[in-house]
XYZ file of C-alpha atoms in Angstrom:
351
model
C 0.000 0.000 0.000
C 1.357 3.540 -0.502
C 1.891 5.647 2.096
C -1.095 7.797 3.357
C -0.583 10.426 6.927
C -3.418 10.516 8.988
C -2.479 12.591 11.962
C 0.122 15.385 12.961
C 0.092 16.338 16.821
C 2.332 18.554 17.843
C 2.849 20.445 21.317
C 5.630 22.197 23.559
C 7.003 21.073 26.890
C 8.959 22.817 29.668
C 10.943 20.399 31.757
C 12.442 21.982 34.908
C 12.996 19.076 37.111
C 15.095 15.380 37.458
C 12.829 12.500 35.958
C 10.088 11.885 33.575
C 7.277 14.126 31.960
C 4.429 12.043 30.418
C 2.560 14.010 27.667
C -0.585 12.620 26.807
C -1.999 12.375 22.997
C -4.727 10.894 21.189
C -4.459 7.482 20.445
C -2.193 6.636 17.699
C -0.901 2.974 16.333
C 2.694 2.665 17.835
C 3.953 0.432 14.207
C 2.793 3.556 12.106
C 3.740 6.372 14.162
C 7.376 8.284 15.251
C 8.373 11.508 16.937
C 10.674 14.122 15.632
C 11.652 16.638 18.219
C 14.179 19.820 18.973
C 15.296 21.273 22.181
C 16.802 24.390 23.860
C 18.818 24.868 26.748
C 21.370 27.587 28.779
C 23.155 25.044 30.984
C 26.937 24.429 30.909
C 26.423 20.791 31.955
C 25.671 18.411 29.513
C 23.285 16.114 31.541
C 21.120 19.695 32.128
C 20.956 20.420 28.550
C 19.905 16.661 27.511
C 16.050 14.814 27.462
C 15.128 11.646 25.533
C 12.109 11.694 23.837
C 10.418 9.062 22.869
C 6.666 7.686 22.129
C 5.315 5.388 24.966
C 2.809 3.432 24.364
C -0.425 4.547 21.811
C -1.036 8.063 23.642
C 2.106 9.446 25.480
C 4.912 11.395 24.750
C 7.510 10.713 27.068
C 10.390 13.407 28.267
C 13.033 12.013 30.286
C 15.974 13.815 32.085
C 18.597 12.371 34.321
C 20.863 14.888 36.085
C 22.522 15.184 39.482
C 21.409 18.936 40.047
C 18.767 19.132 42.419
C 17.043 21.222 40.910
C 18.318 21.382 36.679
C 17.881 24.697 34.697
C 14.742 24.401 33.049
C 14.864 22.579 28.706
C 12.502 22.927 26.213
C 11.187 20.337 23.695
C 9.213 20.776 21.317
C 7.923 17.692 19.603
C 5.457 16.262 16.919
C 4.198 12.798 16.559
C 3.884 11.639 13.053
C 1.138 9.117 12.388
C 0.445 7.262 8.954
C -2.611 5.579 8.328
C -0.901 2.871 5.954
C 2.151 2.087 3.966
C 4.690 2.640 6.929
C 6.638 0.735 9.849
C 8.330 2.279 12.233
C 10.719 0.311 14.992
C 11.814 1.698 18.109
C 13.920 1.059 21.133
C 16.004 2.426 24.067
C 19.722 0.782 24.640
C 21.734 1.668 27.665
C 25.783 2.466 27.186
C 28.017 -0.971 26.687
C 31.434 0.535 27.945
C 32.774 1.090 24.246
C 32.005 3.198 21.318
C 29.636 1.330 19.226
C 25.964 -0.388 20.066
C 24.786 -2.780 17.472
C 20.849 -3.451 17.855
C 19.021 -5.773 15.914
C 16.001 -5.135 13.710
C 13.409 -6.443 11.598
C 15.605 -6.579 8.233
C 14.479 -3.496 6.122
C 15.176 -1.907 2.871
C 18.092 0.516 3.735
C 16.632 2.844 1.062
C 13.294 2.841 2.213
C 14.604 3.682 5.589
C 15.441 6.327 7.602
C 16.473 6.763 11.097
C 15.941 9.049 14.086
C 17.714 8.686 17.601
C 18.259 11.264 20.208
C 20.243 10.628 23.431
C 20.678 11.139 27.334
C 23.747 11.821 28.693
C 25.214 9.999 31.825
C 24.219 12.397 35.107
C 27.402 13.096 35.833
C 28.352 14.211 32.404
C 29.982 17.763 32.524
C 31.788 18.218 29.172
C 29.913 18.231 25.785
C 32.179 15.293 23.497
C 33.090 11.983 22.368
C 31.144 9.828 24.802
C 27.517 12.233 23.778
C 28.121 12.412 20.247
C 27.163 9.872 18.174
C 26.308 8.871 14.296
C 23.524 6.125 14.489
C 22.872 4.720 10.593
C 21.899 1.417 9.239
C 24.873 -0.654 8.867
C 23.145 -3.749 7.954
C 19.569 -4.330 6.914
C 18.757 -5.893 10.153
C 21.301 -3.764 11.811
C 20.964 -0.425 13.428
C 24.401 0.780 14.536
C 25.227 3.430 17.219
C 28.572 4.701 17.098
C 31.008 7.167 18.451
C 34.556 8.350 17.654
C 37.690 5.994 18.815
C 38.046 8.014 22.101
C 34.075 7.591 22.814
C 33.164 5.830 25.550
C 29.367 5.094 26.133
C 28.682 4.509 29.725
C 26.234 2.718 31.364
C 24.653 5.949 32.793
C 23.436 7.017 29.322
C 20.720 6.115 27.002
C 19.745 6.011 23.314
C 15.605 6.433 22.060
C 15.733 4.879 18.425
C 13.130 4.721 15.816
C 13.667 3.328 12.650
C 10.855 4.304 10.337
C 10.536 1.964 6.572
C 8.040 2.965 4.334
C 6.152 -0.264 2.863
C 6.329 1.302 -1.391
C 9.558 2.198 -2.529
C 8.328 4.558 -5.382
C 7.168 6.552 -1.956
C 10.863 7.396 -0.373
C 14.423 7.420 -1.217
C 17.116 7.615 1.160
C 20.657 8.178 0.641
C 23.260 8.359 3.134
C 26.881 9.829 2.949
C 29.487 10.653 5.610
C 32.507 12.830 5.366
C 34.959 14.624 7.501
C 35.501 18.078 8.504
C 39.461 17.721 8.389
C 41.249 19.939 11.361
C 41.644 23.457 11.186
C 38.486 23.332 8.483
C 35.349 25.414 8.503
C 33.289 23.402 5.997
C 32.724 20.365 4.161
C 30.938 19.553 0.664
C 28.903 16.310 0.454
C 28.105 15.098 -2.833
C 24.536 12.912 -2.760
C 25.222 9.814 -5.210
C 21.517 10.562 -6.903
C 20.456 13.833 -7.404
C 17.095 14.790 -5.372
C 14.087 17.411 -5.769
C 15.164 20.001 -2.816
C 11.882 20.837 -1.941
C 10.616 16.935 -1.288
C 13.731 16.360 0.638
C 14.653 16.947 4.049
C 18.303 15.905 5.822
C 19.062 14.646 9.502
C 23.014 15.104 10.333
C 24.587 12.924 12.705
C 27.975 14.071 14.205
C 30.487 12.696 16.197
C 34.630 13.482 16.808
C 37.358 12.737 19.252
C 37.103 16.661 20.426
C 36.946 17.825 23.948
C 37.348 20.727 25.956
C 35.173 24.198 26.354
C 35.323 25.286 22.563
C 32.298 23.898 21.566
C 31.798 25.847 18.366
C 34.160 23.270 16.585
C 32.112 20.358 17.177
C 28.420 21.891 16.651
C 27.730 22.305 13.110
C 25.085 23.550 10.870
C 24.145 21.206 7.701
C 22.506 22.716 4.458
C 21.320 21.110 0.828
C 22.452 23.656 -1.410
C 21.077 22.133 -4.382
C 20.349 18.806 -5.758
C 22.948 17.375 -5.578
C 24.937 19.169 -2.529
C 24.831 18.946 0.749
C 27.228 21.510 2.422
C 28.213 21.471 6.442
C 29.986 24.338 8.144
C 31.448 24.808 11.859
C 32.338 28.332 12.976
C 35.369 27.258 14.735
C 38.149 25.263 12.846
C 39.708 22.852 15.184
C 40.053 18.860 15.796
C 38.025 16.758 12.733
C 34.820 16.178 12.679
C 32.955 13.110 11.564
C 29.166 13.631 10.143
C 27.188 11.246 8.738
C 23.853 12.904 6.650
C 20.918 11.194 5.686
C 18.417 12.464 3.021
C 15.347 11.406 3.024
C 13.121 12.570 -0.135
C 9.639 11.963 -0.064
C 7.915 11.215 -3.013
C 4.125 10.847 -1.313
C 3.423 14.434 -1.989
C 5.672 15.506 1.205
C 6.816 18.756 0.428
C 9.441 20.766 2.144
C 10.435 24.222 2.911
C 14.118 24.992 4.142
C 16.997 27.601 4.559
C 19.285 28.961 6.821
C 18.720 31.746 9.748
C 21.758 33.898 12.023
C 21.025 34.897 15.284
C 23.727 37.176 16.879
C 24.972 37.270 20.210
C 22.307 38.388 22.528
C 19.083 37.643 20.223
C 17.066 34.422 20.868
C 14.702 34.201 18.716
C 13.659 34.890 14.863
C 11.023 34.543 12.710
C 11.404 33.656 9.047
C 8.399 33.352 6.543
C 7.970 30.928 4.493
C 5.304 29.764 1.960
C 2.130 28.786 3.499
C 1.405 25.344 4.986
C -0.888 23.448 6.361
C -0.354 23.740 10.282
C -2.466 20.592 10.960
C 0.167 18.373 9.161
C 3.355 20.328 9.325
C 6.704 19.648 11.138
C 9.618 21.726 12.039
C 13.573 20.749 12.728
C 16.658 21.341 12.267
C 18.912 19.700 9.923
C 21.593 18.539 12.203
C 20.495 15.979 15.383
C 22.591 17.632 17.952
C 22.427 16.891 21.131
C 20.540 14.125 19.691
C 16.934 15.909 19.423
C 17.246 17.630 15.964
C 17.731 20.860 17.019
C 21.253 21.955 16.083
C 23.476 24.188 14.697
C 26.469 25.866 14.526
C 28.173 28.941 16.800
C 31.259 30.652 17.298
C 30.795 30.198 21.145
C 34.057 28.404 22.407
C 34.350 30.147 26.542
C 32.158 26.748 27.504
C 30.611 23.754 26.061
C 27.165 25.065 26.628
C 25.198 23.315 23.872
C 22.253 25.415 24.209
C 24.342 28.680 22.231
C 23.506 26.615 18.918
C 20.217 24.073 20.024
C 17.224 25.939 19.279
C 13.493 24.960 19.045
C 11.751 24.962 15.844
C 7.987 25.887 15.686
C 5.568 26.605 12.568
C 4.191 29.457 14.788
C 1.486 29.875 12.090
C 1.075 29.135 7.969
C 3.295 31.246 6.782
C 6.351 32.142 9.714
C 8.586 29.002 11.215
C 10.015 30.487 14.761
C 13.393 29.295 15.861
C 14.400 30.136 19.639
C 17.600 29.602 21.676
C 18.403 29.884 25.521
C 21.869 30.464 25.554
C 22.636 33.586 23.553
C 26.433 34.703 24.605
C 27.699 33.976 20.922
C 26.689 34.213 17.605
C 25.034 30.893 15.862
C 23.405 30.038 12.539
C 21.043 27.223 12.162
C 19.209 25.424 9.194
C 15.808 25.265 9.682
C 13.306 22.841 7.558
C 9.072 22.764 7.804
C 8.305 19.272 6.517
C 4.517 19.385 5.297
C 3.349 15.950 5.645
C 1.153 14.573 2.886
C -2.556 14.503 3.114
C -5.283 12.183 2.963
C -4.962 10.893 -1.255
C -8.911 11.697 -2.195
């Protein structure tokens, strides 16, 4: 069967304490449904900035933090649960850290090209620097394989988690997924990504992984910003040239009558929030991101912020804050960062 959406429910949650929120939805079928979410934060300490999102059960949204403040500085997700009617599957998990730098899980074998994957993280408790053991790539590496994997240094410890969803559409005239990794080589701003098959930019929207042996308080060279430039390109930048960087891009075009809106927006040090129009959409079945999954929920970007790893300078919520105006917002705003921003219209009902 092809692939047909049947609802979009989206919603915004402030999370100012240690533990779980439980946001309730209607009832939606857990094998056709997934969550997409970003997040923005102002802490310092990783484990404050991080929450795992994930769909639990058939009508809740669950938020999780684990941190060893008493009393964490407040995040904000904002998420959107994606249900299909027919013509998907979705898998989904959570895997604890195994004491080294890559978690293989086993799936129901899929078509890799039908496939794309989401996974968003929570760091350890103690965690207090923002590097190899909470960034990660996560990719198919077998059909029946999902693979979550860090740089050589990484170290995934017990203490931290991993939400996966692994979402196959049933037609393959519906999607097309390509992925391609590359390197942003030391001292290096940027990095070109050529897509093997060229795509249709505006039924095509991109989820960056990164990950990279980097530590320390400059975290503008390991927060990037990802952008397809055209149909063939996919460009990523860093505003801070340091150690490499591995990232690992999907792109997922749609061919179900998905259409998608993207670009790039710069907010300068002190400003939180901007609005960018964009051509109208249907609120009731759109979505908003990022391009780049960092710090796991895909809400990142890239900043010239390197006094402390606070993540939050360049994680951002993104909100279609009505038809015609996507809204991104940030926390931290000591430096300046640059994000790019996609609103994924889901495709209606086909009558």
């Amino acid at each position: 069967f092809g692939a047909e959406l049947a609802t979009v429910q989206s919603g915004q949650t402030a999370h100012a304490t240690n533990g779980v929120l439980l946001e309730p939805i209607t009832t939606v079928d857990p094998s056709h449904a997934f969550v997409m979410a970003s997040v923005r934060s102002s802490s310092n300490e990783v484990a404050d900035s991080s929450a795992r999102v994930r769909l639990w059960g058939d009508s809740t949204v669950e938020i999780r933090r684990v941190t060893d403040a008493g009393t964490p500085p407040p995040v904000v997700v904002e998420w959107s649960v994606i249900e299909y009617g027919c013509g998907i599957d979705v898998q989904r998990g959570v895997v604890v850290g195994n004491g080294t730098n890559q978690i293989d899980v086993a799936i129901n074998a899929v078509d890799v090209n039908s496939s794309f994957v989401l996974a968003n993280a929570l760091a350890e408790s103690t965690a207090a620097d923002f590097g190899p053991n909470e960034l990660f790539l996560a990719e198919l590496s077998a059909p029946d394989t999902l693979s979550i994997r860090g740089a050589t240094s990484s170290v995934f410890p017990a203490g931290a988690s991993f939400a996966w969803q692994v979402v196959t559409f049933q037609d393959s005239a519906d999607i097309d997924v390509q992925t391609t990794s590359s390197t942003i080589g030391a001292g290096a701003t940027s990095d070109t990504l050529t897509l093997a098959t060229p795509v249709d930019p505006e039924t095509t929207f991109l989820t960056t992984f990164v990950n990279t042996d980097s530590a320390g308080p400059d975290i503008g060279e390991r927060l990037v910003r990802a952008r397809l430039v055209d149909a063939a390109t996919v460009v990523v930048d860093r505003s801070i040239g340091g150690d490499p960087v591995d990232v690992q891009v999907q792109a997922v075009s749609l061919m179900d009558g998905t259409t998608v809106r993207h670009g790039t927006v710069d907010l300068s040090t002190g400003q939180s929030t901007r609005a960018v129009t964009i051509n109208p959409v249907d609120l009731s079945r759109s979505t908003a991101i990022s391009t780049v999954a960092v710090p796991g929920l895909i809400a990142g970007g890239m900043t010239d912020h390197f006094a402390d790893d606070v993540v939050g300078e360049a994680s951002a919520t993104f909100v279609v804050t009505d038809p015609a105006t996507v809204t991104i917002t940030r926390d931290s705003t000591a430096s300046n960062a640059s994000f790019g921003w996609q609103v994924i219209e889901w495709a209606g009902p086909r009558w």
